[in-house]
Each structure stands twice: as C-alpha cells, then as structure tokens.
Short mmCIF file of C-alpha atoms in Angstrom, two decimals:
data_model
loop_
_atom_site.label_atom_id
_atom_site.label_comp_id
_atom_site.label_asym_id
_atom_site.label_seq_id
_atom_site.Cartn_x
_atom_site.Cartn_y
_atom_site.Cartn_z
CA MET A 1 102.57 305.90 105.13
CA LEU A 2 99.02 304.68 106.13
CA ARG A 3 97.97 302.78 109.19
CA GLN A 4 95.01 300.50 109.97
CA GLN A 5 93.34 303.31 111.77
CA ASP A 6 93.12 305.18 108.54
CA VAL A 7 90.67 302.72 107.18
CA GLY A 8 87.41 304.48 106.40
CA HIS A 9 88.99 307.85 106.05
CA ARG A 10 89.72 309.84 102.93
CA ILE A 11 93.25 309.49 101.45
CA VAL A 12 95.44 310.40 98.59
CA VAL A 13 97.81 307.88 96.93
CA ARG A 14 100.62 308.93 94.57
CA ARG A 15 101.66 305.77 92.65
CA ILE A 16 104.17 305.15 90.03
CA VAL A 17 102.54 304.29 86.63
CA GLY A 18 105.52 304.23 84.46
CA ILE A 19 108.97 305.46 83.43
CA ARG A 20 109.89 307.98 80.79
CA GLU A 21 113.46 308.88 79.91
CA GLY A 22 114.55 307.30 83.14
CA ARG A 23 112.32 309.24 85.41
CA PRO A 24 109.18 307.85 87.20
CA LEU A 25 105.59 308.93 86.04
CA PHE A 26 103.16 309.40 88.77
CA SER A 27 99.40 309.42 89.01
CA ASP A 28 97.37 310.46 91.96
CA ALA A 29 94.08 308.89 93.34
CA LEU A 30 91.85 310.27 95.90
CA GLY A 31 89.11 308.24 97.77
CA ASP A 32 88.06 306.53 100.98
CA LEU A 33 90.53 303.83 102.33
CA VAL A 34 88.75 300.61 102.22
CA GLU A 35 91.42 298.03 102.87
CA LEU A 36 95.10 298.05 103.97
CA SER A 37 97.18 294.97 103.65
CA GLU A 38 100.85 294.05 103.46
CA THR A 39 100.60 293.88 99.71
CA HIS A 40 97.82 296.29 98.44
CA ILE A 41 95.89 299.62 99.34
CA THR A 42 92.31 299.60 98.27
CA LEU A 43 90.30 302.81 98.04
CA ALA A 44 86.83 303.79 96.99
CA THR A 45 87.03 306.51 94.35
CA ASP A 46 84.51 308.53 92.41
CA HIS A 47 85.08 306.15 89.50
CA GLY A 48 84.95 302.91 91.54
CA ARG A 49 87.20 300.80 93.59
CA LEU A 50 91.11 301.02 92.92
CA ARG A 51 93.49 298.37 94.13
CA VAL A 52 97.17 299.65 94.13
CA PRO A 53 100.06 297.34 94.88
CA VAL A 54 102.16 298.53 97.65
CA GLY A 55 105.16 298.26 95.45
CA GLU A 56 103.72 300.92 93.18
CA VAL A 57 102.92 303.46 95.95
CA HIS A 58 105.24 306.51 96.10
CA ARG A 59 103.45 308.44 98.84
CA ALA A 60 99.98 307.96 100.69
CA LYS A 61 98.37 309.90 103.38
CA ARG A 62 95.09 310.74 104.97
CA VAL A 63 93.53 314.02 103.95
CA PRO A 64 90.55 316.02 105.14
CA ALA A 65 87.10 314.96 104.29
CA ALA A 66 85.63 316.70 101.32
CA ARG A 67 82.97 318.39 103.33
CA ARG A 68 82.89 318.52 107.21
CA PRO A 69 79.56 318.32 108.79
CA THR A 70 78.51 321.58 110.80
CA ALA A 71 78.52 321.61 114.56
CA THR A 72 74.69 321.57 114.44
CA ALA A 73 74.57 318.53 112.30
CA VAL A 74 76.93 316.57 114.47
CA ALA A 75 75.01 317.46 117.60
CA ALA A 76 71.73 316.51 116.05
CA LEU A 77 73.12 313.23 115.05
CA GLU A 78 74.59 312.64 118.33
CA LEU A 79 71.36 313.23 120.18
CA ALA A 80 69.52 310.93 117.69
CA ALA A 81 72.05 308.22 118.57
CA ASP A 82 71.44 308.74 122.25
CA GLU A 83 67.76 308.40 121.73
CA ALA A 84 68.25 305.21 119.84
CA TRP A 85 70.53 303.75 122.69
CA PRO A 86 68.79 305.08 125.91
CA ALA A 87 70.46 304.67 129.28
CA PRO A 88 68.05 303.91 132.09
CA VAL A 89 69.65 306.27 134.44
CA ARG A 90 70.07 309.88 133.21
CA GLY A 91 71.15 313.20 134.54
CA ARG A 92 71.88 316.68 132.92
CA LEU A 93 74.66 319.40 133.25
CA GLY A 94 73.07 322.15 131.51
CA ASP A 95 72.74 320.67 127.97
CA TRP A 96 75.25 317.90 128.71
CA LEU A 97 73.88 314.42 129.06
CA LEU A 98 74.97 312.02 131.87
CA ARG A 99 74.24 308.36 131.31
CA SER A 100 74.39 305.23 133.30
CA ALA A 101 73.40 301.58 132.39
CA ALA A 102 75.16 299.41 134.89
CA GLY A 103 78.35 299.57 132.82
CA TRP A 104 76.86 297.90 129.83
CA THR A 105 78.50 299.42 126.80
CA GLY A 106 80.46 302.66 126.76
CA ARG A 107 77.90 304.56 124.94
CA ALA A 108 75.25 304.09 127.59
CA ASN A 109 77.58 304.71 130.37
CA SER A 110 79.26 308.08 129.33
CA ALA A 111 78.71 311.73 129.47
CA LEU A 112 77.77 313.47 126.04
CA PRO A 113 79.23 316.95 126.06
CA VAL A 114 76.87 318.56 123.56
CA GLY A 115 75.87 322.03 124.15
CA ASP A 116 76.52 324.31 127.14
CA PRO A 117 77.21 322.80 130.43
CA ASP A 118 76.16 326.06 132.14
CA ARG A 119 79.45 326.36 133.90
CA PRO A 120 83.19 326.62 132.99
CA LEU A 121 84.63 323.60 131.28
CA PRO A 122 86.83 322.55 134.23
CA ALA A 123 83.97 322.84 136.67
CA ALA A 124 81.77 320.80 134.28
CA LEU A 125 84.30 317.93 134.15
CA ASP A 126 84.54 317.97 137.87
CA ALA A 127 80.92 317.61 138.10
CA VAL A 128 80.84 314.67 135.54
CA GLN A 129 83.41 312.87 137.86
CA ARG A 130 81.32 313.60 140.94
CA TRP A 131 78.12 312.34 139.13
CA TYR A 132 79.78 308.94 138.10
CA ALA A 133 81.49 308.50 141.53
CA ASP A 134 77.99 308.87 143.17
CA HIS A 135 76.75 306.07 140.79
CA GLY A 136 79.77 303.83 141.62
CA GLN A 137 80.93 303.89 138.07
CA PRO A 138 84.20 305.17 136.45
CA ALA A 139 83.71 308.46 134.65
CA LEU A 140 83.59 308.19 130.88
CA VAL A 141 83.13 311.05 128.37
CA ASN A 142 82.13 310.49 124.89
CA THR A 143 83.77 313.25 122.75
CA PRO A 144 82.30 313.68 119.17
CA LEU A 145 85.02 315.31 117.04
CA PRO A 146 85.59 317.92 116.00
CA LEU A 147 82.63 319.28 117.96
CA ALA A 148 84.06 318.36 121.47
CA ALA A 149 87.67 319.14 120.57
CA PRO A 150 87.86 321.71 123.47
CA VAL A 151 86.75 319.04 125.89
CA GLY A 152 89.21 316.60 124.39
CA ALA A 153 91.91 319.02 124.93
CA GLU A 154 91.03 319.55 128.64
CA LEU A 155 90.78 315.84 129.20
CA ASP A 156 94.25 315.47 127.63
CA ALA A 157 95.62 318.02 130.18
CA ARG A 158 93.98 315.99 132.93
CA GLY A 159 95.62 312.65 131.74
CA TRP A 160 92.38 310.94 130.64
CA ALA A 161 92.98 307.76 128.45
CA ALA A 162 91.25 307.24 125.14
CA ARG A 163 89.51 304.17 123.75
CA PRO A 164 89.88 303.24 120.05
CA PRO A 165 88.23 305.80 117.66
CA VAL A 166 84.67 305.11 116.60
CA LEU A 167 83.41 306.04 113.02
CA VAL A 168 79.78 307.50 112.99
CA GLN A 169 78.84 306.67 109.40
CA THR A 170 75.80 307.68 107.52
CA ALA A 171 73.94 306.84 104.12
CA ALA A 172 70.82 308.02 102.30
CA LEU A 173 68.19 305.32 102.62
CA ALA A 174 67.12 305.82 98.99
CA ALA A 175 70.63 304.53 98.00
CA LEU A 176 70.52 301.58 100.60
CA ALA A 177 67.14 300.64 99.51
CA ALA A 178 68.15 299.90 95.73
CA PRO A 179 68.20 296.22 94.96
CA PRO A 180 71.62 294.76 94.45
CA ALA A 181 73.02 294.53 91.06
CA GLY A 182 73.95 290.90 91.74
CA ARG A 183 74.66 288.21 94.39
CA ALA A 184 78.52 288.61 94.09
CA GLY A 185 80.28 290.15 97.02
CA ALA A 186 78.24 288.14 99.64
CA ASP A 187 78.02 290.22 102.81
CA LEU A 188 78.98 293.38 100.75
CA ALA A 189 75.84 292.99 98.77
CA PRO A 190 72.75 295.04 100.07
CA GLY A 191 70.87 291.55 99.90
CA SER A 192 67.26 292.34 99.10
CA ARG A 193 64.68 289.69 98.95
CA PRO A 194 65.75 286.15 99.90
CA GLY A 195 66.33 283.97 96.80
CA ARG A 196 65.06 280.47 96.39
CA GLY A 197 65.90 278.50 99.47
CA GLU A 198 67.24 281.40 101.37
CA PRO A 199 65.81 282.04 104.80
CA PRO A 200 63.73 285.24 105.19
CA VAL A 201 64.49 288.14 107.42
CA GLU A 202 61.85 288.41 110.12
CA LEU A 203 61.15 291.96 111.83
CA THR A 204 59.50 292.01 115.22
CA PRO A 205 58.88 294.76 117.73
CA ALA A 206 60.58 292.91 120.47
CA PRO A 207 63.64 290.66 120.56
CA SER A 208 63.45 286.89 120.74
CA ASP A 209 65.26 285.00 123.49
CA ASP A 210 67.68 283.74 120.69
CA TRP A 211 68.28 287.29 119.70
CA LEU A 212 68.98 288.29 123.30
CA ALA A 213 71.42 285.51 123.54
CA ILE A 214 73.48 286.63 120.67
CA ALA A 215 73.61 290.15 122.24
CA ALA A 216 74.66 288.69 125.61
CA GLY A 217 77.33 286.56 124.05
CA ARG A 218 78.77 289.64 122.26
CA LYS A 219 78.58 292.21 124.97
CA GLY A 220 79.41 289.83 127.96
CA GLY A 221 76.13 289.48 129.62
CA LEU A 222 72.69 291.12 129.63
CA PRO A 223 71.72 292.88 132.81
CA ASP A 224 68.21 294.54 133.24
CA ALA A 225 69.79 297.84 132.31
CA ALA A 226 70.93 296.27 129.00
CA ARG A 227 67.28 295.28 128.14
CA HIS A 228 66.15 298.83 128.77
CA VAL A 229 68.97 300.17 126.31
CA LEU A 230 67.92 297.64 123.81
CA THR A 231 64.14 297.95 123.93
CA ALA A 232 63.10 301.27 125.30
CA VAL A 233 62.59 303.22 122.10
CA ASP A 234 59.21 303.95 120.59
CA ARG A 235 59.88 303.02 117.00
CA ILE A 236 61.93 299.94 116.92
CA ARG A 237 62.42 296.62 115.02
CA PHE A 238 64.55 293.45 115.70
CA ALA A 239 65.75 291.39 112.77
CA HIS A 240 65.97 287.71 112.79
CA VAL A 241 67.26 285.28 110.15
CA TYR A 242 66.55 281.64 111.18
CA ALA A 243 67.46 278.37 109.38
CA ASP A 244 66.64 274.95 110.57
CA GLY A 245 65.37 276.50 113.76
CA ARG A 246 68.64 278.37 114.61
CA LEU A 247 69.06 282.07 114.59
CA LEU A 248 72.04 282.85 112.27
CA ALA A 249 71.80 286.59 112.02
CA ALA A 250 70.33 289.41 113.83
CA GLY A 251 70.04 293.16 113.83
CA ARG A 252 68.31 296.22 115.32
CA GLY A 253 66.79 299.28 113.83
CA THR A 254 65.41 302.26 115.37
CA VAL A 255 63.92 305.57 114.01
CA THR A 256 65.09 308.59 116.09
CA GLY A 257 65.72 312.25 115.73
CA GLY A 258 62.81 312.63 113.14
CA ARG A 259 64.68 311.27 110.20
CA TRP A 260 67.38 308.93 111.26
CA LEU A 261 67.34 305.10 110.98
CA GLY A 262 69.93 303.73 113.64
CA LEU A 263 71.38 300.31 112.78
CA THR A 264 72.90 298.51 115.77
CA SER A 265 73.82 294.98 116.83
CA ILE A 266 74.21 293.66 113.23
CA GLU A 267 75.53 290.29 113.88
CA VAL A 268 75.98 286.99 111.77
CA LEU A 269 77.27 283.82 113.40
CA PRO A 270 80.72 282.96 112.09
CA GLU A 271 79.62 279.75 110.11
CA ALA A 272 76.95 281.66 108.45
CA ARG A 273 79.08 284.62 107.20
CA ARG A 274 79.86 285.48 103.46
CA GLN A 275 76.40 284.36 102.52
CA GLY A 276 74.84 287.88 102.27
CA LEU A 277 72.90 287.79 105.44
CA ALA A 278 74.29 291.00 107.00
CA GLY A 279 73.27 293.06 103.80
CA ARG A 280 69.91 291.42 103.84
CA VAL A 281 69.25 292.31 107.45
CA ILE A 282 70.33 295.92 106.77
CA TRP A 283 68.06 296.10 103.57
CA SER A 284 64.98 294.78 105.51
CA LEU A 285 65.53 297.31 108.33
CA VAL A 286 66.11 300.11 105.57
CA GLN A 287 62.61 299.18 104.05
CA TRP A 288 61.14 299.46 107.48
CA GLY A 289 62.91 302.84 108.18
CA LEU A 290 61.54 304.18 104.93
CA ALA A 291 57.90 303.23 105.81
CA GLU A 292 58.42 305.04 109.11
CA GLY A 293 59.58 308.16 107.36
CA ALA A 294 63.28 308.08 107.88
CA THR A 295 65.38 309.53 105.21
CA HIS A 296 69.00 308.51 106.32
CA ALA A 297 70.80 305.67 108.19
CA PHE A 298 73.52 306.00 110.64
CA LEU A 299 75.74 303.28 112.46
CA GLN A 300 78.70 303.53 114.64
CA VAL A 301 81.76 301.12 114.09
CA GLU A 302 85.21 300.93 115.59
CA GLN A 303 87.72 302.16 113.15
CA ARG A 304 90.01 299.25 113.92
CA ASN A 305 87.30 296.85 112.91
CA THR A 306 88.39 296.59 109.27
CA PRO A 307 85.83 293.84 108.10
CA ALA A 308 82.93 295.82 109.38
CA VAL A 309 84.26 299.08 108.07
CA ASN A 310 84.70 297.37 104.66
CA LEU A 311 81.24 295.78 104.76
CA TYR A 312 79.49 299.23 105.45
CA ARG A 313 81.68 301.01 102.90
CA GLY A 314 80.59 298.45 100.19
CA LEU A 315 76.92 299.25 101.10
CA GLY A 316 77.45 302.95 100.58
CA PHE A 317 78.23 304.25 104.15
CA THR A 318 80.61 307.18 104.52
CA THR A 319 82.06 308.67 107.79
CA HIS A 320 80.10 311.66 109.10
CA HIS A 321 82.43 312.09 112.07
CA THR A 322 84.25 310.32 114.73
CA TYR A 323 84.22 310.04 118.41
CA LEU A 324 86.44 309.02 121.23
CA THR A 325 85.29 307.48 124.65
CA ARG A 326 87.62 309.11 127.21
CA VAL A 327 88.34 307.27 130.40
CA ALA A 328 89.19 309.10 133.75
CA PRO A 329 92.58 308.13 135.42
CA ALA A 330 92.25 305.35 137.95
#
C-alpha cells in the first residue's frame, strides 16, 4: 500500500466498483497522489481529481513517471537552482560544486555532484569531505536522482545518512499565469488580482525587515551568509502582503538559467492561511517572471510536507525529479 512519502508521485489505484455474479468488478485509475488519509486516497488524473475511499481500494502502488527528464535537463535545472540560492563560499571539484553558507540551509551547504569531478568517484568524495572539514562544517552532498544515483550508491557503501526526500517541481508559466476560475479553494487558487478589500501583493527588489524576520523565524536565525543567499541574485523580487501594517504573507522569486522562475520562501502566517494569499503571491511572482522572459517555474518542497505538496499540485506543479541531501557519518 501507499505511504505518506508517495504523496506527489505517480500512482495506480485498483478499486472495487461493484459485484457481478458474486465476483468483484475492478476499475484502475492512474494519476498523481495528492492526499493520503486514513479514509481516502485522492489523486489528480487526466480527467480531474478522484477521491477513492480506502474501503474500495483493492491495490495501490507507486509507478514510474510518464516521462523522465533527461540527465541534461536535470543538470540544467539543478544549476539554475544553485544560481537562485547562491552560497557565499564556493569551490569546484572538476564540474562539481562545493558550497558553504555558515550552515544556513542544506542547499547552500552541500556539494552538488553534477558533471565530471575530474577524478575517480571515491577520490572525489574524499576530497569533498576534506573541503568541508577545512571549512569547519559537516560534509553534505545533494544528490539529484536519478542523475546522481552512482554517487548515492557510493555514499550508501560509506554509511552516509539521508535527509527526507525533496521534490523538485515545475510548471509552465503560461498555465500558472491564467486567472483562477473562482475564489473557491482558498490557498489552492492561483489568486490573481486582489478583490475588493483584499490587501495587494507588493514586489520589491530587496526584502523588508519584516520579510527578513519571517525568514529568520522559519530558518532559525539569519546570519550574514543567509542574507547573501537570499539577495545575491541579479534578477530577483520579494513579495509582501500587508494588512493593517502587519506582514501576513511573503515570497521570493528569481530568474536564473535563462528561463527558470525560482519560487522560494513562500510563507503565510498561520492566522492568515486559507485566504488565497499563497496563491496570490505566486501569481504575482509569475507575472514578474513572464516580464523577465522566464517560461517555466520551479520550486523545491519536502516530500513529507503534505499541505505544501497539495498546494503546489493544485496550482499545476508536477515533480520533475527528486533529490536527497546525504550526511557524512559523525
């Protein structure tokens, strides 16, 4: 059967739809798993959402994606994501990237093994560990899959742990830019222009102090290295939604890799959720990205973060590939 880590992936469900001559009748459904609860399985199919009671499920399992991206496409997107989240201290090991940002976020403090490290794989991983030891940090390696599967196998043999899987999801900006059909669905609606009485989304080239305070609260502080990660991108906008002088929602958009709008730090205060603010923040950043020449958006979300996965699935994002952050043994 399915588990929570299957949310966001393609699945097939065989369900019982009736009985004929004492035998069950089955129907198969194929789509992306949106939600898994104790009572229902919800998947997004080509014909819309399907909510299947668990009692009707005969069998359900994850299946391969309809089309896997090429290694070139995965590498290009990973490099665009690196450009959108730039570590202040950087090194190279052949084509591999070595990144350090005073320990602030795994993405900015991990090696990215994309391309040729100019040496055998075991020697390359030894060099990664030395580099991070020289910088006084634990060694982390970000392994995009299936591109870095050989690296992952070598790390398995060395006893490296793995943090929870992360989904790298993408969507065409033309689809995201379409105005919502209605206001139903709250945060699931793309949320275009503010309605009467709704606070507007403000986009600025630099974050406000309030924006930085939300980021600090979510990430556990904001060292100087973090400010570099957040701001050192040429094409960037910070989204703010204020009401009564208080920042209720925030977001960050970057354009890198020629065509990619990166969406990061999408945050809505708990008391302001289910009002469509996350969708409106994303929609506003999409409009800016289109004006900057971007054609597609990407974001990264932990596979176990079911509410966020559901939000992005409702907006039209699909999983391009996944990655694991690997941690060296202590």
